[in-house]
């Protein structure tokens, strides 16, 4: 079967792109997860499940409101910052929408695939992409294949599409999360800084009667499990009360630290979301970048059709995203250098 566009990855960026383009182009959107069922044995997206203010703003711009079925309690109005390097602790006002990430992705996938010109293929794994000259052939592990005039990689930090294009890869972390039974009365999201655990940060997030504990550790650390155990021990020392573990999960996380880490694609293959490197290097927030890059690519495709002019135009429409990353790079020393962070936290400023 031939499509105008095949989107590899049915997460937020891929689903929004399908929603934006589905009224004009014939599209296939492919995801390895069973997005239209509640099959808990299938791969899921390890994520804290918080929608930050920037992402909330872009949902509003697209006229989207999060359904009640996607929400998870409690809603978050504060961040508790634990700085183990400096022995400091502060709380800051910050509003996050607390969600069930799997339900959120399923909702967005339904928005993208509900149009007549969009075919959704969930529970399907892409095995290869071949350039056949006038089109690309996208092959699935189950033996099926499709041809397409344009291919989009929206398949996250472990992007097959990016690897096939041989794009430069940003610094990669392993995001580890464990979910615990807990009756701990926590109504805040914790941000934890401890250089003995990671040069990035760790977090806690309440989810109904569960507590999520996570950290991002550079790939290749041989003592990753010991570091995670140390984090849990230190949190218990700070009064966090959690019981039996109910789930352990992990995923790769990009951390772009320079412009070359962003790779938007080439020819008639584009990359959006974290596959392109669009993710905050200071907080690992990726939803707003996924939405914005999807909208930028959709605009470029609608302006230039399915031609090689799309990628340069897409890059042009991403100018504000590049400037946003530059701001985050300037912010990094404030958050991740022990001395500067300590001074800021002791100063009484309203936000770190």
Short mmCIF file of C-alpha atoms in Angstrom, two decimals:
data_model
loop_
_atom_site.label_atom_id
_atom_site.label_comp_id
_atom_site.label_asym_id
_atom_site.label_seq_id
_atom_site.Cartn_x
_atom_site.Cartn_y
_atom_site.Cartn_z
CA UNK A 1 0.00 0.00 0.00
CA UNK A 2 1.23 3.51 -0.81
CA UNK A 3 0.93 6.52 1.47
CA UNK A 4 1.88 10.15 1.07
CA UNK A 5 3.46 10.14 4.54
CA UNK A 6 4.45 7.36 6.93
CA UNK A 7 4.99 8.49 10.54
CA UNK A 8 7.11 6.13 12.63
CA UNK A 9 6.08 6.66 16.24
CA UNK A 10 2.59 7.34 17.55
CA UNK A 11 3.50 9.34 20.65
CA UNK A 12 2.58 13.01 21.15
CA UNK A 13 4.67 14.47 18.32
CA UNK A 14 3.70 11.82 15.76
CA UNK A 15 0.01 11.95 16.70
CA UNK A 16 -0.13 15.75 16.53
CA UNK A 17 1.57 15.68 13.12
CA UNK A 18 -1.03 13.18 11.85
CA UNK A 19 -3.81 15.35 13.24
CA UNK A 20 -2.42 18.45 11.51
CA UNK A 21 -1.81 16.81 8.12
CA UNK A 22 -4.54 14.18 7.97
CA UNK A 23 -7.09 16.36 6.21
CA UNK A 24 -4.81 16.87 3.19
CA UNK A 25 -2.51 13.83 2.91
CA UNK A 26 -2.93 10.05 3.08
CA UNK A 27 -0.99 9.01 6.19
CA UNK A 28 0.06 5.86 8.03
CA UNK A 29 1.08 6.25 11.68
CA UNK A 30 2.90 3.29 13.23
CA UNK A 31 3.61 2.55 16.89
CA UNK A 32 4.93 -0.55 18.64
CA UNK A 33 2.49 -0.09 21.52
CA UNK A 34 -1.11 -1.30 21.38
CA UNK A 35 -2.54 2.19 21.49
CA UNK A 36 -6.16 1.11 21.08
CA UNK A 37 -6.26 -1.46 23.87
CA UNK A 38 -5.47 -1.70 27.57
CA UNK A 39 -2.92 -4.52 27.08
CA UNK A 40 -0.55 -4.01 30.01
CA UNK A 41 1.92 -6.60 28.67
CA UNK A 42 2.84 -4.44 25.68
CA UNK A 43 5.64 -1.82 25.80
CA UNK A 44 4.72 1.43 27.54
CA UNK A 45 6.32 4.86 27.65
CA UNK A 46 8.28 5.31 30.91
CA UNK A 47 7.52 8.91 31.85
CA UNK A 48 6.73 10.91 34.98
CA UNK A 49 3.52 12.05 33.34
CA UNK A 50 3.49 15.79 34.07
CA UNK A 51 2.37 18.40 31.55
CA UNK A 52 4.50 21.50 32.15
CA UNK A 53 3.17 25.04 31.54
CA UNK A 54 4.85 25.32 28.10
CA UNK A 55 3.12 22.15 26.91
CA UNK A 56 -0.17 23.29 28.44
CA UNK A 57 0.11 26.49 26.39
CA UNK A 58 0.53 24.56 23.13
CA UNK A 59 -2.38 22.26 23.90
CA UNK A 60 -4.44 25.42 24.36
CA UNK A 61 -3.20 26.87 21.05
CA UNK A 62 -4.32 23.67 19.31
CA UNK A 63 -7.72 23.92 21.00
CA UNK A 64 -7.21 20.74 23.00
CA UNK A 65 -8.33 20.10 26.55
CA UNK A 66 -7.12 17.03 28.45
CA UNK A 67 -10.01 14.60 29.10
CA UNK A 68 -10.85 13.70 32.68
CA UNK A 69 -9.99 10.05 31.97
CA UNK A 70 -6.36 11.07 31.32
CA UNK A 71 -5.87 12.97 34.59
CA UNK A 72 -4.17 11.48 37.65
CA UNK A 73 -4.35 12.94 41.14
CA UNK A 74 -3.18 14.98 42.83
CA UNK A 75 -2.68 18.04 40.63
CA UNK A 76 0.72 19.58 41.28
CA UNK A 77 1.15 23.20 42.42
CA UNK A 78 4.61 23.06 43.95
CA UNK A 79 8.11 21.71 43.37
CA UNK A 80 10.12 20.58 46.38
CA UNK A 81 13.78 21.01 45.49
CA UNK A 82 16.18 18.77 47.41
CA UNK A 83 19.83 19.73 46.96
CA UNK A 84 21.87 16.99 48.61
CA UNK A 85 25.12 18.52 47.31
CA UNK A 86 24.60 21.71 49.33
CA UNK A 87 22.35 20.33 52.08
CA UNK A 88 19.54 22.71 51.05
CA UNK A 89 15.82 22.38 50.54
CA UNK A 90 13.30 24.83 49.05
CA UNK A 91 9.75 24.74 47.68
CA UNK A 92 8.64 26.74 44.65
CA UNK A 93 5.25 27.43 43.09
CA UNK A 94 4.85 25.68 39.73
CA UNK A 95 1.71 24.17 38.19
CA UNK A 96 1.86 20.83 36.39
CA UNK A 97 -1.04 18.83 35.04
CA UNK A 98 -0.65 15.34 36.50
CA UNK A 99 -1.63 12.66 33.98
CA UNK A 100 -1.61 8.96 33.21
CA UNK A 101 0.94 9.03 30.40
CA UNK A 102 -0.31 5.89 28.68
CA UNK A 103 -3.88 7.21 28.61
CA UNK A 104 -2.59 10.58 27.39
CA UNK A 105 -0.73 8.97 24.47
CA UNK A 106 -3.74 6.82 23.59
CA UNK A 107 -5.95 9.92 23.55
CA UNK A 108 -3.57 11.79 21.23
CA UNK A 109 -3.18 8.72 19.01
CA UNK A 110 -6.96 8.56 18.65
CA UNK A 111 -7.02 12.23 17.60
CA UNK A 112 -4.37 11.60 14.97
CA UNK A 113 -5.76 8.34 13.59
CA UNK A 114 -9.50 9.10 13.70
CA UNK A 115 -9.51 10.94 10.35
CA UNK A 116 -10.54 9.01 7.22
CA UNK A 117 -7.21 9.70 5.48
CA UNK A 118 -5.11 8.38 8.40
CA UNK A 119 -4.48 4.67 9.01
CA UNK A 120 -3.21 3.78 12.47
CA UNK A 121 -1.01 0.70 12.86
CA UNK A 122 -0.48 0.05 16.55
CA UNK A 123 1.28 -3.00 17.94
CA UNK A 124 3.60 -2.83 14.90
CA UNK A 125 7.38 -2.57 14.85
CA UNK A 126 9.32 -0.97 11.99
CA UNK A 127 12.34 -3.04 10.94
CA UNK A 128 13.78 -0.96 8.11
CA UNK A 129 13.44 1.93 5.69
CA UNK A 130 14.72 1.63 2.12
CA UNK A 131 15.17 4.41 -0.42
CA UNK A 132 13.62 3.25 -3.71
CA UNK A 133 14.27 6.49 -5.57
CA UNK A 134 10.84 7.97 -6.08
CA UNK A 135 9.62 6.71 -2.71
CA UNK A 136 10.67 5.00 0.52
CA UNK A 137 9.70 1.49 1.56
CA UNK A 138 8.92 1.08 5.26
CA UNK A 139 9.12 -2.55 6.38
CA UNK A 140 7.54 -4.05 9.49
CA UNK A 141 8.81 -7.00 11.49
CA UNK A 142 5.65 -8.95 10.71
CA UNK A 143 6.51 -8.94 6.99
CA UNK A 144 4.22 -6.14 5.86
CA UNK A 145 5.59 -3.08 4.09
CA UNK A 146 4.36 0.28 2.83
CA UNK A 147 5.72 2.81 0.38
CA UNK A 148 5.63 6.54 1.05
CA UNK A 149 6.70 9.77 -0.61
CA UNK A 150 7.80 11.16 2.78
CA UNK A 151 8.80 9.50 6.06
CA UNK A 152 8.80 11.07 9.52
CA UNK A 153 10.69 9.72 12.52
CA UNK A 154 8.78 10.46 15.72
CA UNK A 155 10.20 7.43 17.52
CA UNK A 156 11.95 8.99 20.50
CA UNK A 157 15.51 8.87 21.82
CA UNK A 158 16.10 5.33 20.54
CA UNK A 159 14.99 6.42 17.07
CA UNK A 160 15.47 3.81 14.35
CA UNK A 161 14.86 6.50 11.74
CA UNK A 162 17.63 8.69 13.15
CA UNK A 163 20.05 5.76 13.33
CA UNK A 164 19.36 4.86 9.70
CA UNK A 165 20.09 8.45 8.66
CA UNK A 166 23.35 8.40 10.69
CA UNK A 167 22.60 11.68 12.40
CA UNK A 168 24.81 12.88 15.26
CA UNK A 169 23.44 11.62 18.60
CA UNK A 170 23.19 13.84 21.70
CA UNK A 171 24.36 12.69 25.12
CA UNK A 172 22.17 9.77 26.17
CA UNK A 173 20.90 8.96 29.66
CA UNK A 174 18.95 6.04 31.02
CA UNK A 175 15.77 7.18 32.71
CA UNK A 176 15.03 4.74 35.53
CA UNK A 177 11.66 4.79 37.30
CA UNK A 178 10.12 2.67 40.01
CA UNK A 179 6.51 2.85 41.20
CA UNK A 180 5.72 2.13 44.85
CA UNK A 181 2.60 1.70 46.90
CA UNK A 182 2.38 4.73 49.18
CA UNK A 183 0.02 6.48 51.56
CA UNK A 184 2.51 9.35 51.84
CA UNK A 185 0.57 12.64 51.69
CA UNK A 186 2.63 14.25 48.95
CA UNK A 187 1.09 17.00 46.83
CA UNK A 188 4.24 18.16 45.09
CA UNK A 189 6.79 17.09 42.52
CA UNK A 190 10.33 16.72 43.88
CA UNK A 191 13.46 17.70 41.96
CA UNK A 192 16.56 16.09 43.48
CA UNK A 193 20.15 17.19 42.85
CA UNK A 194 22.99 14.92 43.91
CA UNK A 195 26.20 14.67 41.85
CA UNK A 196 27.00 11.30 43.44
CA UNK A 197 23.90 9.92 41.71
CA UNK A 198 23.87 11.85 38.42
CA UNK A 199 25.03 15.04 36.74
CA UNK A 200 21.39 15.51 35.69
CA UNK A 201 18.58 15.24 38.25
CA UNK A 202 16.16 12.83 39.95
CA UNK A 203 12.47 13.19 40.79
CA UNK A 204 9.45 12.00 42.73
CA UNK A 205 5.86 12.30 41.53
CA UNK A 206 2.67 11.21 43.34
CA UNK A 207 0.14 9.19 41.33
CA UNK A 208 -3.05 8.46 43.27
CA UNK A 209 -1.97 5.81 45.83
CA UNK A 210 1.46 5.35 44.19
CA UNK A 211 4.74 7.22 44.35
CA UNK A 212 7.00 7.39 41.30
CA UNK A 213 10.74 7.69 41.97
CA UNK A 214 13.02 8.29 39.01
CA UNK A 215 16.45 9.43 37.93
CA UNK A 216 18.40 10.05 34.71
CA UNK A 217 21.88 8.48 34.75
CA UNK A 218 24.41 8.67 31.90
CA UNK A 219 24.52 5.56 29.74
CA UNK A 220 27.46 3.34 30.63
CA UNK A 221 27.60 3.91 34.39
CA UNK A 222 28.48 0.48 35.80
CA UNK A 223 26.94 1.20 39.22
CA UNK A 224 23.57 2.44 37.97
CA UNK A 225 21.53 0.22 40.29
CA UNK A 226 23.64 1.19 43.31
CA UNK A 227 23.09 4.87 42.53
CA UNK A 228 19.35 4.32 42.30
CA UNK A 229 19.36 2.44 45.61
CA UNK A 230 21.24 5.37 47.18
CA UNK A 231 18.60 7.79 45.90
CA UNK A 232 15.80 5.78 47.51
CA UNK A 233 17.69 5.58 50.79
CA UNK A 234 18.25 9.35 50.86
CA UNK A 235 14.60 10.02 50.11
CA UNK A 236 13.55 7.81 53.01
CA UNK A 237 15.89 9.88 55.15
CA UNK A 238 13.95 12.97 54.06
CA UNK A 239 10.67 11.47 55.27
CA UNK A 240 9.40 9.88 52.08
CA UNK A 241 7.26 6.88 52.97
CA UNK A 242 6.79 4.22 50.30
CA UNK A 243 6.10 0.51 50.45
CA UNK A 244 6.25 -2.36 47.97
CA UNK A 245 7.47 -1.76 44.44
CA UNK A 246 4.82 -2.45 41.81
CA UNK A 247 6.69 -1.52 38.63
CA UNK A 248 10.22 -0.87 37.36
CA UNK A 249 10.77 0.69 33.93
CA UNK A 250 13.46 2.44 31.92
CA UNK A 251 14.01 4.32 28.69
CA UNK A 252 16.65 6.36 26.90
CA UNK A 253 16.64 10.16 27.28
CA UNK A 254 18.51 12.56 25.01
CA UNK A 255 20.19 15.62 26.50
CA UNK A 256 21.12 18.02 23.67
CA UNK A 257 24.01 20.27 24.73
CA UNK A 258 24.89 21.98 21.43
CA UNK A 259 23.25 22.91 18.14
CA UNK A 260 24.78 19.92 16.32
CA UNK A 261 22.77 17.62 18.59
CA UNK A 262 19.62 18.65 16.75
CA UNK A 263 19.13 16.69 13.53
CA UNK A 264 15.97 17.50 11.56
CA UNK A 265 16.43 14.98 8.75
CA UNK A 266 17.50 14.98 5.13
CA UNK A 267 15.99 14.36 1.72
CA UNK A 268 12.34 13.47 2.24
CA UNK A 269 12.81 12.09 5.75
CA UNK A 270 12.12 14.37 8.71
CA UNK A 271 12.57 13.97 12.46
CA UNK A 272 10.41 15.52 15.16
CA UNK A 273 10.24 15.42 18.94
CA UNK A 274 13.01 13.69 20.85
CA UNK A 275 14.07 11.74 17.74
CA UNK A 276 15.32 15.06 16.37
CA UNK A 277 16.87 15.99 19.74
CA UNK A 278 14.06 18.32 20.77
CA UNK A 279 13.96 17.99 24.56
CA UNK A 280 14.91 20.35 27.37
CA UNK A 281 18.55 19.86 28.46
CA UNK A 282 17.74 21.36 31.86
CA UNK A 283 14.55 19.49 32.84
CA UNK A 284 14.10 16.72 30.21
CA UNK A 285 10.65 18.16 29.44
CA UNK A 286 9.75 16.94 25.98
CA UNK A 287 6.02 17.37 25.36
CA UNK A 288 6.16 21.05 24.41
CA UNK A 289 9.10 20.40 22.06
CA UNK A 290 7.24 17.47 20.52
CA UNK A 291 4.17 19.60 19.86
CA UNK A 292 6.14 22.57 18.52
CA UNK A 293 8.36 20.54 16.19
CA UNK A 294 5.34 18.63 14.84
CA UNK A 295 3.54 21.90 14.08
CA UNK A 296 6.68 23.32 12.43
CA UNK A 297 7.09 20.28 10.16
CA UNK A 298 3.38 20.26 9.31
CA UNK A 299 3.64 23.89 8.24
CA UNK A 300 6.69 23.16 6.06
CA UNK A 301 4.95 20.19 4.37
CA UNK A 302 1.82 22.21 3.69
CA UNK A 303 3.97 24.96 2.16
CA UNK A 304 6.23 22.80 -0.03
CA UNK A 305 4.44 19.49 -0.50
CA UNK A 306 6.35 16.23 -0.20
CA UNK A 307 9.61 17.55 -1.64
CA UNK A 308 13.20 18.01 -0.50
CA UNK A 309 12.42 21.68 0.15
CA UNK A 310 10.57 20.63 3.31
CA UNK A 311 13.59 20.07 5.60
CA UNK A 312 15.20 23.52 4.99
CA UNK A 313 11.79 25.13 5.50
CA UNK A 314 11.21 23.06 8.64
CA UNK A 315 14.56 24.28 9.97
CA UNK A 316 13.44 27.86 9.31
CA UNK A 317 10.20 27.32 11.24
CA UNK A 318 12.21 25.90 14.17
CA UNK A 319 14.08 29.15 14.82
CA UNK A 320 12.16 29.85 18.02
CA UNK A 321 12.87 26.31 19.23
CA UNK A 322 16.60 26.82 18.70
CA UNK A 323 16.43 30.05 20.70
CA UNK A 324 14.52 28.23 23.42
CA UNK A 325 17.29 25.62 23.65
CA UNK A 326 19.92 28.36 23.85
CA UNK A 327 18.08 29.77 26.85
CA UNK A 328 18.05 26.31 28.44
CA UNK A 329 21.81 25.98 27.86
CA UNK A 330 22.32 29.29 29.67
CA UNK A 331 20.10 28.01 32.47
CA UNK A 332 22.04 24.76 32.90
CA UNK A 333 24.92 26.21 34.98
CA UNK A 334 22.42 27.78 37.37
CA UNK A 335 20.81 24.41 37.98
CA UNK A 336 23.73 22.00 37.75
CA UNK A 337 26.76 23.78 39.19
CA UNK A 338 26.77 23.18 42.90
CA UNK A 339 27.99 26.61 44.00
CA UNK A 340 25.69 28.65 41.73
CA UNK A 341 22.67 26.52 42.59
CA UNK A 342 23.40 26.91 46.30
CA UNK A 343 23.62 30.70 46.02
CA UNK A 344 20.34 30.86 44.09
CA UNK A 345 18.51 28.62 46.57
CA UNK A 346 19.76 30.61 49.55
CA UNK A 347 18.83 33.92 47.90
CA UNK A 348 15.10 33.35 48.31
CA UNK A 349 14.31 33.75 44.59
CA UNK A 350 10.89 32.40 43.74
CA UNK A 351 12.08 29.78 41.26
CA UNK A 352 15.22 27.84 40.48
#
